[in-house]
């Protein structure tokens, strides 16, 4: 049951760490790497607060062992910011439409939205709902989150033109 | 009050970014779990598997022997070193300790705690603790708890009744005797709560050098540090709560007193920082964060024209094993006991009982949501009985706009309102006539469709006098809020608030009002959260109060800053203050604007040029303001009539639902809401809280329930079993504002954090019952789960 | 005290050893040595919560995600094969699955959420054998078989014989589920499928679910009928009595309603906090009728 050495890319940087096999990717990111933007909500795969991108695909980091991420690329909410740490386009849209309140589910929402917009620059409301259907938010009632994603999509489309 | 409202406002009521959002979108929020201190140890708790059991012995030796375990503590050991946690009511024989002592009183109650190098090892150690229990028959049903004569949750208390009070306002018997008719109904509000996505967590560090206990906690609770100090037996000034921690949602429930007592105690004992982050299962079962669980039996007297004359209400509330401040949730509703209606008299019997369930804490609305659900059900029930349109009966009973301030039988003066207009705005937004056609078309096609209509009042900014109504020894007549404002030598402004924030955007609120009053860009104003040793008296963001109370304090402090600047200018320009004009920090002679003092000059004088300060003025440039609740501060009169809350916001909800008759599944397809909370400080924040509260209310109406089986086992510990609505369950809400300023507040603002939740359960119940009406059916228990609706449709009532 | 009794004790897994297997041979050899204490992890969407809550406490976790040939979809002349480690999202997005295994695609659209489907696997869902889960229900309706491998060889088991009870299957502790095999009819048969489910929230496990697959002959008579109900028993249940009554007939609502009482004979639903047994019994009939009508309508197109 000794620790395993793993090497993975996190937000574009290579990290090497030694970890017990039983440790979740969520705990690894927070406690070993110190990236606390990814949040702990339920640790049984329902709330989506721990969502990250694994090789650009959104998954729940509580439902994966850290050792399983060996050799893979992880993106957390911190990786959505610009190089200088300022908010990226999606993050800006969430600010402008106030797509949050307490901010706890926000990283997971952003990750789900990021994955959606990467595949679908002009999502319908139903497509947005499907993308964030696995992310629970207690504060907002979701309306301003949907509006934030719509705002981001329209800005990204304009910027792309 | 010299009130600035409407068109005169430069920043208030304008759409502006919410300053807190930047740290959240970049993953830089600082939640308690993100606070990392060297050498921190991690705690995990062992819950009782039984709802009621004698703890005969606990063997911790194997757990203590596990490598990486620093300590295992049992309830007996903890109780030897602390006082019971003070309850809201004086119930000396209801002893609440952080860990169960001798007896476990609900399934999930904590009986021991492990401290270890990490959370994994702590949980390994939990498996090694051996507890010898003697299971006993539990008390689960609140009616049984009330009637019970010899089976008690707290045997020393000699009863399961924690509170039993009777109130009478007005001539109820007379009104019932003269009314044309009356009817009786029962309504039940199920056990649910706010269930923030962040659980409760606390981190403590005892500093031997300063002899201060530092606490970081996801707390939203008045008097938290006092309670902590009392329980630990420490002087109040030896505890420092760090209030710059972001709280991941609360809506009332983040009150982890036992959690904080434990980590505080353990960190001093072990001389290392100790943290306890509840996991989801522990939070749901043993975090003592359940909400009201209430049965109403109501008699309503009315005339044949639908005018409601009087109510007799009996409310029986199940507080669970440890009541905390739960019984007071029966008292807040007194402030709006007739809702927005001209009901003439009320009899109110309020009962709080203990059962072997998880403890109840204040939840969004502090007991007003269940009561509003009952009041709206009374109106709908009378309408149905009289075959009167549900809108028409409301129009006949709503308080008219020319009647404000309006005093209700229990003594509240409603400050302002325009209920008919707001209701009409809601109907217009819903396109009510088209909605009726849509419903009727759906019905013609064989579907079950219904429109909900509900209104609600949101009392805001209370003065805590409800406590006195339940306990006349508690002469508490203020619930103040304070702030400090500092202008630095550069002229930059910093506001210091004294509480945590949990999603309500208080920093934005505070900066916006300071900017408005001092005529500076709010984005350039810094807001910080003082720790509890530095903070001025505050009472935390409960009771829809911060816009009213922090807004009032900010306005007051800004006024003092301005007064000081004016005094400095008057002295240096040798003019009376009346001749001076303040504009964006520059103060000039009204008659000769070329004679002026700039903000930089004023700041220089304040900090550096004592010789230019008016004689007797202290150097420096800051102001403090402690704001008392407006319109309050009195004890109740002989009839128990009193003003508890100064401000009353109003909402009208119009949802549209369809029910699948084969499965009982309710789909909320549309939702219109009109809301009036006076002047809106930040439109995005208010809109978010209104819609978020509404979504929370849909959860309480249809999905969310802490379930127990007949043996008292808790069934809802996971997010797969406690059903918080996802985006799929919430419709595309349409909302519209209305503004009836409060005459009592700095800018006409009122509270807005609770209203959505106060109205939505009633509105959804109204819609579901409208859909069931053609079948002659109705449902009166929340949540209205699909299995129960289906059973009603396919089995008939009873 | 039996710790299983405790409410909410754990969210952090107990200790285990871990290997990232490179081949099926390595997996089955390790399982064999494991003596029931080794467990395979694929997508982990069911296993991870069980590990976290310590409902599963294996000594060894064998990760099969790196065995490339355990992923993939292969449509052959008479069967479609989905390898066990194929992600649910991959199967859902597959044009081959949509065209040739439409019932499976319809079922997967009800499974969890994007984030869980991106990781969860088809084989893992079958192996987990949750009686309320969608993929087992659809696969059972489709007469699928699973291939199981152990150190002593490979065998195929029909799903009708595979599910034994809640989270229990015919897969032995030393076996790994390799692939699932769906028989394919000829392309010209008129087939219709439907999947209906009721859950309180979208994406939750079904309270009740019904899957139907109907084939019609050239005259519009039912040449093959399959109906299964989930969430109403310890295993997903085929309703063979009802299927027999539809076979050879022209299916309409009256026919279906006349056959629905067969469901009650085939299921033994239980009570829980989400629904009563009586609810499950009634709603099984409601969803079965809807699924059959929709499947027939689709077949008739």
Tab-separated table of N, CA, C and O in Angstrom, chain A residues 22-24 27 30-31 36-37 39-44 46-47 49 77-78 81 85-87 91-92 94-96 98 100-104 106 110 125 129-130 132-133 136-144 146-147, chain B residues 15 17-18 21-22 24-28 31 33-34 120-121 124 193-195 197-198 247-249 251 279-281 502-503 684-685 687-689 691-692 695-696 704 718-720 724-728 730-733:
chain	number	residue	atom	x	y	z
A	22	UNK	N	-5.421	5.122	-2.576
A	22	UNK	CA	-6.819	5.357	-2.210
A	22	UNK	C	-7.226	6.821	-2.302
A	22	UNK	O	-8.399	7.150	-2.136
A	23	UNK	N	-6.286	7.717	-2.531
A	23	UNK	CA	-6.611	9.144	-2.505
A	23	UNK	C	-7.315	9.557	-3.801
A	23	UNK	O	-6.869	9.207	-4.900
A	24	UNK	N	-8.413	10.285	-3.650
A	24	UNK	CA	-9.158	10.723	-4.829
A	24	UNK	C	-8.377	11.812	-5.555
A	24	UNK	O	-7.550	12.512	-4.957
A	27	UNK	N	-8.913	15.135	-3.772
A	27	UNK	CA	-8.063	15.400	-2.606
A	27	UNK	C	-6.627	15.686	-3.021
A	27	UNK	O	-5.945	16.522	-2.421
A	30	UNK	N	-6.361	19.285	-4.322
A	30	UNK	CA	-6.502	20.289	-3.262
A	30	UNK	C	-5.366	20.206	-2.247
A	30	UNK	O	-4.749	21.215	-1.909
A	31	UNK	N	-5.129	18.997	-1.749
A	31	UNK	CA	-4.242	18.864	-0.587
A	31	UNK	C	-2.776	18.702	-0.973
A	31	UNK	O	-1.896	19.132	-0.228
A	36	UNK	N	-6.925	24.915	-4.732
A	36	UNK	CA	-8.142	24.801	-3.925
A	36	UNK	C	-9.378	25.344	-4.641
A	36	UNK	O	-10.445	25.421	-4.049
A	37	UNK	N	-9.218	25.710	-5.910
A	37	UNK	CA	-10.394	26.170	-6.658
A	37	UNK	C	-11.408	25.063	-6.899
A	37	UNK	O	-12.600	25.313	-7.007
A	39	UNK	N	-13.748	22.283	-5.726
A	39	UNK	CA	-14.394	22.230	-4.405
A	39	UNK	C	-14.962	20.862	-4.047
A	39	UNK	O	-15.307	20.071	-4.925
A	40	UNK	N	-15.079	20.652	-2.760
A	40	UNK	CA	-15.596	19.401	-2.220
A	40	UNK	C	-17.066	19.618	-1.857
A	40	UNK	O	-17.364	20.447	-1.002
A	41	UNK	N	-17.964	18.903	-2.513
A	41	UNK	CA	-19.382	19.100	-2.205
A	41	UNK	C	-20.032	17.884	-1.586
A	41	UNK	O	-20.706	17.983	-0.576
A	42	UNK	N	-19.829	16.707	-2.201
A	42	UNK	CA	-20.518	15.522	-1.668
A	42	UNK	C	-19.619	14.298	-1.597
A	42	UNK	O	-19.898	13.396	-0.832
A	43	UNK	N	-18.597	14.255	-2.415
A	43	UNK	CA	-17.697	13.096	-2.464
A	43	UNK	C	-18.434	11.792	-2.765
A	43	UNK	O	-17.931	10.720	-2.459
A	44	UNK	N	-19.614	11.885	-3.360
A	44	UNK	CA	-20.210	10.675	-3.900
A	44	UNK	C	-20.796	10.895	-5.293
A	44	UNK	O	-21.670	10.156	-5.724
A	46	UNK	N	-22.525	13.376	-6.971
A	46	UNK	CA	-23.816	13.951	-7.353
A	46	UNK	C	-23.753	15.454	-7.621
A	46	UNK	O	-24.376	15.955	-8.541
A	47	UNK	N	-22.969	16.197	-6.841
A	47	UNK	CA	-23.158	17.655	-6.850
A	47	UNK	C	-22.358	18.388	-7.923
A	47	UNK	O	-22.733	19.484	-8.332
A	49	UNK	N	-19.457	19.872	-7.769
A	49	UNK	CA	-18.573	20.963	-7.337
A	49	UNK	C	-17.105	20.653	-7.638
A	49	UNK	O	-16.285	21.556	-7.740
A	77	UNK	N	-10.298	24.998	-12.490
A	77	UNK	CA	-10.802	26.361	-12.700
A	77	UNK	C	-9.664	27.363	-12.801
A	77	UNK	O	-9.735	28.335	-13.551
A	78	UNK	N	-8.592	27.111	-12.064
A	78	UNK	CA	-7.456	28.034	-12.123
A	78	UNK	C	-6.883	28.091	-13.542
A	78	UNK	O	-6.310	29.105	-13.946
A	81	UNK	N	-8.155	30.828	-16.336
A	81	UNK	CA	-7.764	32.241	-16.329
A	81	UNK	C	-6.749	32.512	-17.425
A	81	UNK	O	-6.136	31.594	-17.963
A	85	UNK	N	-3.258	35.543	-14.937
A	85	UNK	CA	-4.111	35.267	-13.786
A	85	UNK	C	-5.427	36.013	-13.802
A	85	UNK	O	-6.307	35.754	-12.973
A	86	UNK	N	-5.595	36.941	-14.746
A	86	UNK	CA	-6.861	37.669	-14.820
A	86	UNK	C	-7.937	36.760	-15.403
A	86	UNK	O	-7.636	35.776	-16.071
A	87	UNK	N	-9.204	37.079	-15.144
A	87	UNK	CA	-10.275	36.197	-15.600
A	87	UNK	C	-10.308	36.078	-17.123
A	87	UNK	O	-10.132	37.071	-17.838
A	91	UNK	N	-15.015	33.404	-17.626
A	91	UNK	CA	-15.065	33.894	-16.242
A	91	UNK	C	-15.591	35.332	-16.190
A	91	UNK	O	-16.364	35.695	-15.290
A	92	UNK	N	-15.193	36.118	-17.180
A	92	UNK	CA	-15.695	37.487	-17.249
A	92	UNK	C	-17.209	37.528	-17.437
A	92	UNK	O	-17.908	38.345	-16.829
A	94	UNK	N	-19.326	35.331	-16.488
A	94	UNK	CA	-19.964	34.968	-15.217
A	94	UNK	C	-19.986	36.162	-14.260
A	94	UNK	O	-20.908	36.297	-13.467
A	95	UNK	N	-18.977	37.009	-14.357
A	95	UNK	CA	-19.007	38.220	-13.522
A	95	UNK	C	-20.067	39.191	-14.028
A	95	UNK	O	-20.808	39.777	-13.253
A	96	UNK	N	-20.107	39.370	-15.339
A	96	UNK	CA	-21.007	40.387	-15.878
A	96	UNK	C	-22.471	40.009	-15.716
A	96	UNK	O	-23.326	40.889	-15.589
A	98	UNK	N	-23.406	37.967	-13.281
A	98	UNK	CA	-23.506	37.539	-11.881
A	98	UNK	C	-24.037	36.100	-11.789
A	98	UNK	O	-25.038	35.842	-11.125
A	100	UNK	N	-23.521	33.593	-10.099
A	100	UNK	CA	-23.121	32.922	-8.863
A	100	UNK	C	-23.615	33.750	-7.680
A	100	UNK	O	-24.020	34.898	-7.865
A	101	UNK	N	-23.519	33.180	-6.495
A	101	UNK	CA	-23.671	33.969	-5.273
A	101	UNK	C	-22.521	33.638	-4.329
A	101	UNK	O	-21.556	34.389	-4.240
A	102	UNK	N	-22.612	32.477	-3.669
A	102	UNK	CA	-21.560	32.180	-2.689
A	102	UNK	C	-20.269	31.746	-3.363
A	102	UNK	O	-19.215	31.741	-2.734
A	103	UNK	N	-20.333	31.343	-4.631
A	103	UNK	CA	-19.118	31.002	-5.357
A	103	UNK	C	-18.646	29.578	-5.174
A	103	UNK	O	-17.614	29.198	-5.720
A	104	UNK	N	-19.405	28.776	-4.431
A	104	UNK	CA	-18.886	27.444	-4.121
A	104	UNK	C	-19.066	26.460	-5.275
A	104	UNK	O	-18.180	25.662	-5.554
A	106	UNK	N	-19.334	27.440	-8.307
A	106	UNK	CA	-18.902	28.170	-9.500
A	106	UNK	C	-17.780	27.475	-10.292
A	106	UNK	O	-17.874	27.379	-11.519
A	110	UNK	N	-18.177	26.485	-14.195
A	110	UNK	CA	-17.287	27.017	-15.228
A	110	UNK	C	-16.666	25.886	-16.045
A	110	UNK	O	-16.537	25.987	-17.269
A	125	UNK	N	-30.667	26.769	-24.922
A	125	UNK	CA	-30.879	26.690	-23.469
A	125	UNK	C	-30.904	25.232	-23.016
A	125	UNK	O	-30.321	24.884	-21.987
A	129	UNK	N	-28.551	23.475	-20.323
A	129	UNK	CA	-29.073	22.731	-19.168
A	129	UNK	C	-28.483	21.331	-19.101
A	129	UNK	O	-28.159	20.834	-18.020
A	130	UNK	N	-28.341	20.689	-20.245
A	130	UNK	CA	-27.729	19.358	-20.227
A	130	UNK	C	-26.283	19.416	-19.754
A	130	UNK	O	-25.813	18.537	-19.037
A	132	UNK	N	-24.899	21.560	-17.657
A	132	UNK	CA	-24.735	21.842	-16.220
A	132	UNK	C	-25.745	21.067	-15.370
A	132	UNK	O	-25.869	21.320	-14.168
A	133	UNK	N	-26.422	20.105	-15.996
A	133	UNK	CA	-27.436	19.317	-15.273
A	133	UNK	C	-26.848	18.538	-14.100
A	133	UNK	O	-27.556	18.197	-13.161
A	136	UNK	N	-24.947	21.001	-9.077
A	136	UNK	CA	-25.977	21.582	-8.213
A	136	UNK	C	-25.549	22.958	-7.720
A	136	UNK	O	-24.391	23.177	-7.369
A	137	UNK	N	-26.506	23.880	-7.720
A	137	UNK	CA	-26.296	25.202	-7.136
A	137	UNK	C	-27.461	25.484	-6.208
A	137	UNK	O	-28.613	25.319	-6.597
A	138	UNK	N	-27.147	25.886	-4.991
A	138	UNK	CA	-28.216	26.190	-4.043
A	138	UNK	C	-28.605	27.664	-4.082
A	138	UNK	O	-29.714	28.026	-3.694
A	139	UNK	N	-27.687	28.510	-4.527
A	139	UNK	CA	-27.942	29.945	-4.397
A	139	UNK	C	-28.808	30.529	-5.496
A	139	UNK	O	-29.698	31.326	-5.228
A	140	UNK	N	-28.495	30.213	-6.735
A	140	UNK	CA	-28.950	31.084	-7.826
A	140	UNK	C	-30.268	30.699	-8.471
A	140	UNK	O	-30.876	31.535	-9.140
A	141	UNK	N	-30.679	29.427	-8.348
A	141	UNK	CA	-31.807	28.994	-9.168
A	141	UNK	C	-31.423	28.879	-10.638
A	141	UNK	O	-32.295	28.743	-11.490
A	142	UNK	N	-30.139	28.950	-10.917
A	142	UNK	CA	-29.543	28.639	-12.225
A	142	UNK	C	-29.774	29.692	-13.312
A	142	UNK	O	-29.087	29.676	-14.330
A	143	UNK	N	-30.745	30.568	-13.157
A	143	UNK	CA	-31.116	31.452	-14.262
A	143	UNK	C	-29.928	32.321	-14.692
A	143	UNK	O	-29.603	32.415	-15.880
A	144	UNK	N	-29.263	32.942	-13.729
A	144	UNK	CA	-28.135	33.807	-14.089
A	144	UNK	C	-26.909	33.011	-14.543
A	144	UNK	O	-26.040	33.548	-15.222
A	146	UNK	N	-27.221	30.296	-16.523
A	146	UNK	CA	-27.544	30.086	-17.947
A	146	UNK	C	-27.257	31.369	-18.723
A	146	UNK	O	-26.648	31.337	-19.801
A	147	UNK	N	-27.656	32.497	-18.163
A	147	UNK	CA	-27.421	33.772	-18.844
A	147	UNK	C	-25.922	34.056	-19.004
A	147	UNK	O	-25.488	34.610	-20.005
B	15	UNK	N	-27.023	48.743	-12.430
B	15	UNK	CA	-26.361	47.464	-12.672
B	15	UNK	C	-24.856	47.670	-12.626
B	15	UNK	O	-24.299	48.472	-13.369
B	17	UNK	N	-21.031	45.389	-11.623
B	17	UNK	CA	-20.453	44.092	-11.287
B	17	UNK	C	-20.456	43.867	-9.775
B	17	UNK	O	-20.297	44.819	-9.006
B	18	UNK	N	-20.584	42.623	-9.410
B	18	UNK	CA	-20.528	42.244	-8.002
B	18	UNK	C	-19.064	41.949	-7.681
B	18	UNK	O	-18.447	41.075	-8.289
B	21	UNK	N	-17.375	38.507	-7.093
B	21	UNK	CA	-17.380	37.469	-8.130
B	21	UNK	C	-15.988	37.174	-8.697
B	21	UNK	O	-15.717	36.049	-9.113
B	22	UNK	N	-15.137	38.188	-8.729
B	22	UNK	CA	-13.830	37.996	-9.359
B	22	UNK	C	-13.042	36.863	-8.689
B	22	UNK	O	-12.442	36.016	-9.351
B	24	UNK	N	-14.211	34.397	-7.056
B	24	UNK	CA	-14.868	33.090	-7.225
B	24	UNK	C	-14.650	32.516	-8.625
B	24	UNK	O	-14.440	31.321	-8.779
B	25	UNK	N	-14.702	33.348	-9.643
B	25	UNK	CA	-14.538	32.796	-11.002
B	25	UNK	C	-13.092	32.381	-11.283
B	25	UNK	O	-12.852	31.554	-12.166
B	26	UNK	N	-12.164	32.937	-10.539
B	26	UNK	CA	-10.772	32.557	-10.774
B	26	UNK	C	-10.315	31.434	-9.848
B	26	UNK	O	-9.138	31.060	-9.857
B	27	UNK	N	-11.235	30.911	-9.058
B	27	UNK	CA	-10.855	29.836	-8.130
B	27	UNK	C	-10.065	30.337	-6.940
B	27	UNK	O	-9.374	29.573	-6.280
B	28	UNK	N	-10.191	31.639	-6.653
B	28	UNK	CA	-9.406	32.229	-5.573
B	28	UNK	C	-10.242	32.565	-4.344
B	28	UNK	O	-9.786	33.302	-3.462
B	31	UNK	N	-12.348	29.758	1.100
B	31	UNK	CA	-13.286	29.043	1.960
B	31	UNK	C	-12.492	28.380	3.089
B	31	UNK	O	-11.267	28.252	2.986
B	33	UNK	N	-12.034	25.462	4.008
B	33	UNK	CA	-11.215	24.311	3.597
B	33	UNK	C	-9.950	24.731	2.881
B	33	UNK	O	-9.063	23.914	2.658
B	34	UNK	N	-9.909	25.972	2.420
B	34	UNK	CA	-8.743	26.438	1.667
B	34	UNK	C	-7.698	27.083	2.569
B	34	UNK	O	-6.617	27.445	2.101
B	120	UNK	N	-8.067	10.620	5.868
B	120	UNK	CA	-8.147	9.176	5.587
B	120	UNK	C	-7.820	8.373	6.844
B	120	UNK	O	-8.523	7.430	7.201
B	121	UNK	N	-6.741	8.761	7.497
B	121	UNK	CA	-6.363	8.033	8.728
B	121	UNK	C	-7.429	8.225	9.806
B	121	UNK	O	-7.776	7.302	10.540
B	124	UNK	N	-10.012	5.833	9.123
B	124	UNK	CA	-9.534	4.482	9.475
B	124	UNK	C	-9.729	4.247	10.975
B	124	UNK	O	-10.147	3.171	11.406
B	193	UNK	N	-34.231	21.647	4.494
B	193	UNK	CA	-33.356	22.712	4.982
B	193	UNK	C	-32.743	23.437	3.790
B	193	UNK	O	-33.201	23.294	2.664
B	194	UNK	N	-31.682	24.190	4.079
B	194	UNK	CA	-31.088	24.966	2.996
B	194	UNK	C	-29.969	24.197	2.293
B	194	UNK	O	-29.746	24.387	1.128
B	195	UNK	N	-29.278	23.338	3.017
B	195	UNK	CA	-28.297	22.414	2.452
B	195	UNK	C	-27.317	23.096	1.474
B	195	UNK	O	-27.320	22.838	0.280
B	197	UNK	N	-23.994	23.870	-0.655
B	197	UNK	CA	-23.111	22.892	-1.306
B	197	UNK	C	-21.814	22.741	-0.494
B	197	UNK	O	-21.187	21.695	-0.497
B	198	UNK	N	-21.403	23.801	0.181
B	198	UNK	CA	-20.300	23.662	1.129
B	198	UNK	C	-20.888	23.200	2.459
B	198	UNK	O	-21.798	23.833	2.992
B	247	UNK	N	-17.964	32.041	2.896
B	247	UNK	CA	-18.862	30.987	3.356
B	247	UNK	C	-19.629	30.478	2.141
B	247	UNK	O	-20.289	31.257	1.448
B	248	UNK	N	-19.532	29.180	1.899
B	248	UNK	CA	-20.104	28.592	0.684
B	248	UNK	C	-21.587	28.329	0.789
B	248	UNK	O	-22.058	27.204	0.678
B	249	UNK	N	-22.323	29.401	1.029
B	249	UNK	CA	-23.775	29.300	1.174
B	249	UNK	C	-24.144	29.012	2.612
B	249	UNK	O	-23.417	28.339	3.346
B	251	UNK	N	-27.756	30.631	4.201
B	251	UNK	CA	-29.215	30.847	4.250
B	251	UNK	C	-29.745	30.497	5.639
B	251	UNK	O	-30.828	29.948	5.791
B	279	UNK	N	-18.071	15.967	6.318
B	279	UNK	CA	-18.336	15.433	4.995
B	279	UNK	C	-19.846	15.472	4.773
B	279	UNK	O	-20.611	15.781	5.690
B	280	UNK	N	-20.251	15.205	3.569
B	280	UNK	CA	-21.674	15.381	3.237
B	280	UNK	C	-22.575	14.509	4.115
B	280	UNK	O	-23.613	14.965	4.597
B	281	UNK	N	-22.171	13.277	4.347
B	281	UNK	CA	-23.024	12.361	5.094
B	281	UNK	C	-23.142	12.818	6.549
B	281	UNK	O	-24.224	12.815	7.130
B	502	UNK	N	-21.818	35.216	2.825
B	502	UNK	CA	-22.065	33.856	2.322
B	502	UNK	C	-22.853	33.887	1.017
B	502	UNK	O	-23.751	33.095	0.809
B	503	UNK	N	-22.510	34.832	0.170
B	503	UNK	CA	-23.114	34.858	-1.162
B	503	UNK	C	-24.048	36.030	-1.404
B	503	UNK	O	-24.539	36.222	-2.507
B	684	UNK	N	-28.486	42.948	-9.891
B	684	UNK	CA	-28.126	41.551	-10.158
B	684	UNK	C	-28.159	40.709	-8.882
B	684	UNK	O	-28.558	39.545	-8.897
B	685	UNK	N	-27.717	41.313	-7.790
B	685	UNK	CA	-27.715	40.568	-6.522
B	685	UNK	C	-29.144	40.269	-6.092
B	685	UNK	O	-29.488	39.139	-5.741
B	687	UNK	N	-31.885	40.211	-7.892
B	687	UNK	CA	-32.548	39.279	-8.806
B	687	UNK	C	-32.076	37.851	-8.531
B	687	UNK	O	-32.865	36.903	-8.507
B	688	UNK	N	-30.780	37.701	-8.295
B	688	UNK	CA	-30.240	36.373	-8.015
B	688	UNK	C	-30.834	35.771	-6.755
B	688	UNK	O	-31.194	34.598	-6.723
B	689	UNK	N	-30.944	36.588	-5.732
B	689	UNK	CA	-31.475	36.047	-4.475
B	689	UNK	C	-32.969	35.734	-4.594
B	689	UNK	O	-33.450	34.760	-4.027
B	691	UNK	N	-34.594	34.828	-7.362
B	691	UNK	CA	-34.782	33.605	-8.162
B	691	UNK	C	-34.202	32.398	-7.424
B	691	UNK	O	-34.786	31.310	-7.426
B	692	UNK	N	-33.067	32.608	-6.767
B	692	UNK	CA	-32.479	31.507	-6.017
B	692	UNK	C	-33.370	31.051	-4.867
B	692	UNK	O	-33.510	29.857	-4.606
B	695	UNK	N	-36.171	29.044	-6.350
B	695	UNK	CA	-35.747	27.683	-6.698
B	695	UNK	C	-35.649	26.813	-5.443
B	695	UNK	O	-36.041	25.644	-5.444
B	696	UNK	N	-35.136	27.402	-4.387
B	696	UNK	CA	-35.076	26.706	-3.097
B	696	UNK	C	-36.493	26.329	-2.646
B	696	UNK	O	-36.741	25.225	-2.142
B	704	UNK	N	-37.461	18.132	-1.687
B	704	UNK	CA	-36.498	18.002	-0.602
B	704	UNK	C	-37.151	17.538	0.697
B	704	UNK	O	-38.110	18.143	1.165
B	718	UNK	N	-27.434	11.243	1.663
B	718	UNK	CA	-26.683	11.528	0.431
B	718	UNK	C	-27.456	12.478	-0.469
B	718	UNK	O	-28.662	12.671	-0.305
B	719	UNK	N	-26.734	13.039	-1.443
B	719	UNK	CA	-27.388	13.891	-2.437
B	719	UNK	C	-28.179	13.065	-3.454
B	719	UNK	O	-28.854	13.621	-4.307
B	720	UNK	N	-28.081	11.742	-3.368
B	720	UNK	CA	-28.946	10.912	-4.200
B	720	UNK	C	-30.297	10.691	-3.522
B	720	UNK	O	-31.271	10.312	-4.179
B	724	UNK	N	-32.073	17.888	-4.017
B	724	UNK	CA	-32.003	19.307	-4.327
B	724	UNK	C	-32.232	19.489	-5.828
B	724	UNK	O	-31.692	18.733	-6.621
B	725	UNK	N	-33.048	20.467	-6.220
B	725	UNK	CA	-33.328	20.597	-7.649
B	725	UNK	C	-32.077	20.916	-8.474
B	725	UNK	O	-31.247	21.721	-8.058
B	726	UNK	N	-31.970	20.270	-9.611
B	726	UNK	CA	-30.931	20.624	-10.579
B	726	UNK	C	-31.520	21.639	-11.548
B	726	UNK	O	-32.689	22.017	-11.440
B	727	UNK	N	-30.730	22.065	-12.505
B	727	UNK	CA	-31.207	23.052	-13.480
B	727	UNK	C	-32.423	22.519	-14.239
B	727	UNK	O	-33.264	23.301	-14.689
B	728	UNK	N	-32.545	21.207	-14.353
B	728	UNK	CA	-33.669	20.643	-15.103
B	728	UNK	C	-35.004	20.811	-14.376
B	728	UNK	O	-36.049	20.764	-15.002
B	730	UNK	N	-35.834	23.448	-12.559
B	730	UNK	CA	-36.181	24.862	-12.370
B	730	UNK	C	-36.560	25.462	-13.727
B	730	UNK	O	-35.803	25.349	-14.691
B	731	UNK	N	-37.712	26.089	-13.807
B	731	UNK	CA	-38.142	26.649	-15.095
B	731	UNK	C	-37.373	27.933	-15.412
B	731	UNK	O	-36.599	28.440	-14.596
B	732	UNK	N	-37.608	28.428	-16.600
B	732	UNK	CA	-37.017	29.714	-16.980
B	732	UNK	C	-37.837	30.823	-16.323
B	732	UNK	O	-38.861	31.241	-16.853
B	733	UNK	N	-37.386	31.259	-15.178
B	733	UNK	CA	-38.169	32.205	-14.371
B	733	UNK	C	-38.149	33.589	-15.028
B	733	UNK	O	-37.100	34.082	-15.442
